[in-house]
Amino acid sequence: MQRLQFEMILRSRIVESAQALHQSGVSFATFATARCNPQFWELTEKGGFRIKAGVTPAQGIKDIFINGQQYAFECATAMVIVLYKGVLDSILESEFNQIFADMLLYDWHYDSDLRLIQQQGSHKAVPGDILYFNNPDVSSDALEWKGENVVKLKEDAFYGHGIGILPAQGIIDSLNRHRRPNATVSAYLTNEVIYPDFVYLSQFAPEENRKNELSVNTFYYQEFSHCIHAVIGGRQYIQE
């Protein structure tokens, strides 16, 4: 039960982090044009961000949300940033800094201790899951729009870096505007679902995040009040 409660907390923190990143002033950029705050991060040759010596990973992640205007990156990096911020807000900061020491933000590169899990079944996704919209007929002049990683915020609301917060059809319409001439295949939501290892991360939570939090439970009960909500192992299943 404590692990389930922690998962509910972390999922809500991931949703909050996605909304906060959307409002932070960060910009979309390719790896070639990526930028970061040099006080906290070193920009690598490939467009990644490596935490600077003397700066903790927690300080670096927090600065992205505080000084967003100094940052630009692509959508996969945005998802990892959202996940890190959600975890930071859910576990002890001292544990976060130890687990994610020598942090590098680059595409889907992530510290192995985040232990991202990938499963099939996007129709069963719940808030806090990472999903992917594919754009198979993308224009060769706009390859950065070949797909969009998103955070599911609620039943039909997704945050995609560079696109914003939109329903699924809005994400698809945005991607379709960047298809090649005479394209015949629409962008679509793929079946992959990604989420962190909640059970593993729960051991680093402060005591209060292993207990029932009314606000988090309310978040889940409101979102799924019309559904049957079952938990098998570390995975949640929703049936309307």
Tab-separated table of C-alpha atoms in Angstrom:
chain	number	residue	atom	x	y	z
A	1	MET	CA	0.000	0.000	0.000
A	2	GLN	CA	2.839	2.402	0.795
A	3	ARG	CA	4.385	1.741	-2.610
A	4	LEU	CA	1.069	2.391	-4.341
A	5	GLN	CA	0.664	5.626	-2.419
A	6	PHE	CA	4.163	6.676	-3.468
A	7	GLU	CA	3.335	5.934	-7.107
A	8	MET	CA	0.261	8.143	-6.849
A	9	ILE	CA	2.381	10.926	-5.362
A	10	LEU	CA	5.117	10.643	-7.985
A	11	ARG	CA	2.622	10.527	-10.850
A	12	SER	CA	0.987	13.716	-9.607
A	13	ARG	CA	4.421	15.363	-9.279
A	14	ILE	CA	5.258	14.378	-12.873
A	15	VAL	CA	2.039	16.007	-14.066
A	16	GLU	CA	2.810	19.136	-12.044
A	17	SER	CA	6.362	19.217	-13.438
A	18	ALA	CA	5.095	18.987	-17.017
A	19	GLN	CA	2.739	21.894	-16.422
A	20	ALA	CA	5.527	23.878	-14.752
A	21	LEU	CA	7.948	23.252	-17.623
A	22	HIS	CA	5.281	24.443	-20.061
A	23	GLN	CA	5.070	27.730	-18.134
A	24	SER	CA	8.805	28.110	-17.457
A	25	GLY	CA	9.805	29.929	-20.649
A	26	VAL	CA	12.008	27.142	-22.041
A	27	SER	CA	12.238	26.937	-25.837
A	28	PHE	CA	12.246	24.138	-28.371
A	29	ALA	CA	15.542	23.536	-30.185
A	30	THR	CA	17.372	20.846	-32.085
A	31	PHE	CA	20.550	19.393	-30.597
A	32	ALA	CA	22.565	21.695	-32.861
A	33	THR	CA	20.935	24.830	-31.399
A	34	ALA	CA	20.407	23.678	-27.798
A	35	ARG	CA	21.379	26.035	-25.003
A	36	CYS	CA	21.529	25.997	-21.203
A	37	ASN	CA	22.478	28.150	-18.214
A	38	PRO	CA	26.317	27.968	-18.087
A	39	GLN	CA	26.270	28.551	-14.320
A	40	PHE	CA	24.787	25.109	-13.807
A	41	TRP	CA	25.416	23.069	-16.963
A	42	GLU	CA	28.096	22.421	-19.550
A	43	LEU	CA	26.814	22.247	-23.131
A	44	THR	CA	28.311	19.183	-24.814
A	45	GLU	CA	29.343	18.994	-28.474
A	46	LYS	CA	26.254	16.918	-29.228
A	47	GLY	CA	23.854	19.366	-27.579
A	48	GLY	CA	23.495	17.653	-24.214
A	49	PHE	CA	23.677	19.265	-20.774
A	50	ARG	CA	26.183	17.914	-18.255
A	51	ILE	CA	25.947	19.078	-14.643
A	52	LYS	CA	28.935	21.265	-13.704
A	53	ALA	CA	31.388	20.404	-10.967
A	54	GLY	CA	30.294	21.907	-7.673
A	55	VAL	CA	26.618	21.961	-8.707
A	56	THR	CA	24.210	19.339	-7.410
A	57	PRO	CA	21.793	17.628	-9.801
A	58	ALA	CA	18.912	19.054	-7.763
A	59	GLN	CA	20.214	22.603	-8.248
A	60	GLY	CA	20.598	22.029	-11.976
A	61	ILE	CA	17.093	20.650	-12.459
A	62	LYS	CA	15.511	23.393	-10.356
A	63	ASP	CA	17.259	26.100	-12.387
A	64	ILE	CA	15.603	24.910	-15.609
A	65	PHE	CA	12.234	25.729	-14.073
A	66	ILE	CA	13.438	29.021	-12.553
A	67	ASN	CA	15.458	30.422	-15.478
A	68	GLY	CA	13.694	28.737	-18.369
A	69	GLN	CA	14.480	31.533	-20.819
A	70	GLN	CA	18.115	30.413	-20.788
A	71	TYR	CA	17.268	26.888	-21.965
A	72	ALA	CA	16.355	25.323	-25.304
A	73	PHE	CA	16.174	21.590	-26.079
A	74	GLU	CA	14.136	19.000	-27.973
A	75	CYS	CA	11.161	16.978	-26.799
A	76	ALA	CA	12.863	13.784	-25.587
A	77	THR	CA	15.171	15.776	-23.311
A	78	ALA	CA	12.101	17.642	-22.035
A	79	MET	CA	10.495	14.357	-20.973
A	80	VAL	CA	13.569	13.315	-19.016
A	81	ILE	CA	13.679	16.743	-17.334
A	82	VAL	CA	10.024	16.385	-16.341
A	83	LEU	CA	10.679	12.932	-14.889
A	84	TYR	CA	13.715	14.128	-12.940
A	85	LYS	CA	11.762	17.075	-11.501
A	86	GLY	CA	8.885	14.795	-10.520
A	87	VAL	CA	11.271	12.434	-8.762
A	88	LEU	CA	13.107	15.325	-7.083
A	89	ASP	CA	9.812	16.563	-5.652
A	90	SER	CA	8.939	13.087	-4.374
A	91	ILE	CA	12.100	11.796	-2.700
A	92	LEU	CA	14.736	13.205	-0.358
A	93	GLU	CA	16.943	15.765	-2.117
A	94	SER	CA	20.074	14.215	-0.613
A	95	GLU	CA	19.083	10.859	-2.084
A	96	PHE	CA	18.333	12.475	-5.454
A	97	ASN	CA	21.794	14.033	-5.608
A	98	GLN	CA	23.430	10.730	-4.769
A	99	ILE	CA	21.380	8.598	-7.166
A	100	PHE	CA	21.728	10.968	-10.126
A	101	ALA	CA	25.284	12.256	-9.611
A	102	ASP	CA	27.133	13.249	-12.827
A	103	MET	CA	23.801	13.954	-14.512
A	104	LEU	CA	23.711	14.271	-18.305
A	105	LEU	CA	20.585	15.474	-20.097
A	106	TYR	CA	20.693	14.274	-23.684
A	107	ASP	CA	17.849	12.804	-25.737
A	108	TRP	CA	16.640	9.639	-23.955
A	109	HIS	CA	19.966	9.334	-22.177
A	110	TYR	CA	19.203	9.016	-18.493
A	111	ASP	CA	20.906	7.726	-15.395
A	112	SER	CA	20.224	4.001	-15.119
A	113	ASP	CA	18.909	4.515	-11.582
A	114	LEU	CA	15.798	6.179	-12.990
A	115	ARG	CA	15.013	2.679	-14.283
A	116	LEU	CA	12.501	3.641	-16.934
A	117	ILE	CA	10.067	0.849	-17.786
A	118	GLN	CA	8.509	0.492	-21.237
A	119	GLN	CA	5.301	-1.413	-21.854
A	120	GLN	CA	2.696	-1.725	-24.575
A	121	GLY	CA	-0.825	-0.409	-24.126
A	122	SER	CA	-1.238	3.337	-24.564
A	123	HIS	CA	-5.024	2.901	-24.269
A	124	LYS	CA	-4.417	2.019	-20.591
A	125	ALA	CA	-2.095	4.981	-19.915
A	126	VAL	CA	-2.725	7.106	-16.838
A	127	PRO	CA	-1.538	10.590	-15.805
A	128	GLY	CA	2.227	10.696	-15.431
A	129	ASP	CA	2.919	8.210	-18.241
A	130	ILE	CA	5.161	9.166	-21.179
A	131	LEU	CA	3.683	8.441	-24.616
A	132	TYR	CA	4.813	9.006	-28.200
A	133	PHE	CA	3.060	10.318	-31.306
A	134	ASN	CA	4.752	9.172	-34.531
A	135	ASN	CA	4.740	11.171	-37.781
A	136	PRO	CA	5.862	8.694	-40.466
A	137	ASP	CA	5.365	11.055	-43.430
A	138	VAL	CA	7.343	13.921	-41.911
A	139	SER	CA	8.854	16.398	-44.350
A	140	SER	CA	12.581	16.099	-44.960
A	141	ASP	CA	12.749	19.837	-44.263
A	142	ALA	CA	11.293	19.422	-40.763
A	143	LEU	CA	12.718	16.203	-39.361
A	144	GLU	CA	12.453	17.576	-35.820
A	145	TRP	CA	8.697	16.927	-36.209
A	146	LYS	CA	9.086	13.227	-36.956
A	147	GLY	CA	7.361	12.559	-33.644
A	148	GLU	CA	6.462	14.046	-30.289
A	149	ASN	CA	7.107	12.682	-26.803
A	150	VAL	CA	4.356	13.716	-24.413
A	151	VAL	CA	3.321	13.474	-20.779
A	152	LYS	CA	-0.256	12.414	-20.186
A	153	LEU	CA	-1.839	15.008	-17.883
A	154	LYS	CA	-5.418	13.737	-17.766
A	155	GLU	CA	-7.910	11.810	-19.883
A	156	ASP	CA	-7.369	13.780	-23.106
A	157	ALA	CA	-4.678	16.341	-22.329
A	158	PHE	CA	-0.996	15.896	-23.137
A	159	TYR	CA	2.070	18.094	-22.742
A	160	GLY	CA	4.518	18.053	-25.636
A	161	HIS	CA	7.558	20.320	-25.573
A	162	GLY	CA	7.373	22.707	-28.518
A	163	ILE	CA	3.668	21.988	-29.056
A	164	GLY	CA	2.144	22.750	-25.672
A	165	ILE	CA	-0.804	21.219	-23.825
A	166	LEU	CA	-3.344	19.793	-26.255
A	167	PRO	CA	-5.757	16.881	-26.684
A	168	ALA	CA	-4.549	13.919	-28.733
A	169	GLN	CA	-6.096	15.229	-31.945
A	170	GLY	CA	-4.388	18.567	-31.412
A	171	ILE	CA	-0.992	16.846	-31.170
A	172	ILE	CA	-1.761	14.891	-34.340
A	173	ASP	CA	-2.897	18.018	-36.218
A	174	SER	CA	0.294	19.853	-35.204
A	175	LEU	CA	2.485	17.025	-36.494
A	176	ASN	CA	0.466	16.680	-39.702
A	177	ARG	CA	1.291	20.273	-40.615
A	178	HIS	CA	4.899	19.161	-41.061
A	179	ARG	CA	4.380	16.252	-43.452
A	180	ARG	CA	5.926	15.895	-46.890
A	181	PRO	CA	3.943	16.933	-49.991
A	182	ASN	CA	1.259	14.427	-50.983
A	183	ALA	CA	1.596	12.617	-47.654
A	184	THR	CA	-1.006	9.911	-47.106
A	185	VAL	CA	-0.292	8.671	-43.577
A	186	SER	CA	-1.428	10.735	-40.594
A	187	ALA	CA	0.533	11.093	-37.392
A	188	TYR	CA	-0.745	8.739	-34.702
A	189	LEU	CA	-0.346	7.749	-31.050
A	190	THR	CA	1.921	4.715	-30.749
A	191	ASN	CA	1.339	1.878	-28.313
A	192	GLU	CA	4.439	2.450	-26.146
A	193	VAL	CA	4.104	3.646	-22.551
A	194	ILE	CA	7.098	4.676	-20.420
A	195	TYR	CA	7.188	5.333	-16.685
A	196	PRO	CA	9.817	5.203	-13.915
A	197	ASP	CA	10.287	2.272	-11.559
A	198	PHE	CA	7.982	3.423	-8.768
A	199	VAL	CA	8.749	0.493	-6.503
A	200	TYR	CA	12.496	1.109	-6.661
A	201	LEU	CA	12.234	4.874	-6.167
A	202	SER	CA	9.814	4.550	-3.251
A	203	GLN	CA	12.635	3.455	-0.943
A	204	PHE	CA	14.180	6.943	-1.207
A	205	ALA	CA	11.012	8.832	-0.279
A	206	PRO	CA	10.680	10.743	2.984
A	207	GLU	CA	8.319	9.170	5.462
A	208	GLU	CA	5.486	11.593	4.676
A	209	ASN	CA	5.539	10.512	1.002
A	210	ARG	CA	5.014	6.890	1.993
A	211	LYS	CA	1.788	7.734	3.720
A	212	ASN	CA	-1.603	8.639	2.376
A	213	GLU	CA	-1.841	12.202	1.041
A	214	LEU	CA	-5.401	13.428	0.675
A	215	SER	CA	-4.565	15.851	-2.144
A	216	VAL	CA	-2.957	13.116	-4.231
A	217	ASN	CA	-5.766	10.664	-3.607
A	218	THR	CA	-8.258	13.360	-4.586
A	219	PHE	CA	-6.309	13.875	-7.830
A	220	TYR	CA	-6.665	10.211	-8.684
A	221	TYR	CA	-10.218	9.751	-7.515
A	222	GLN	CA	-11.419	12.751	-9.553
A	223	GLU	CA	-9.554	11.586	-12.655
A	224	PHE	CA	-10.767	7.989	-12.474
A	225	SER	CA	-14.061	8.265	-10.604
A	226	HIS	CA	-15.812	6.841	-13.692
A	227	CYS	CA	-13.419	3.900	-14.042
A	228	ILE	CA	-12.558	0.586	-12.472
A	229	HIS	CA	-9.056	1.053	-11.082
A	230	ALA	CA	-6.972	-2.085	-10.487
A	231	VAL	CA	-3.342	-2.485	-9.517
A	232	ILE	CA	-1.353	-5.607	-10.392
A	233	GLY	CA	2.243	-5.505	-9.205
A	234	GLY	CA	3.661	-2.084	-10.013
A	235	ARG	CA	1.286	-1.369	-12.900
A	236	GLN	CA	-2.123	0.287	-12.837
A	237	TYR	CA	-4.998	-0.658	-15.149
A	238	ILE	CA	-8.029	1.451	-15.903
A	239	GLN	CA	-11.293	0.187	-17.360
A	240	GLU	CA	-14.071	2.619	-18.143
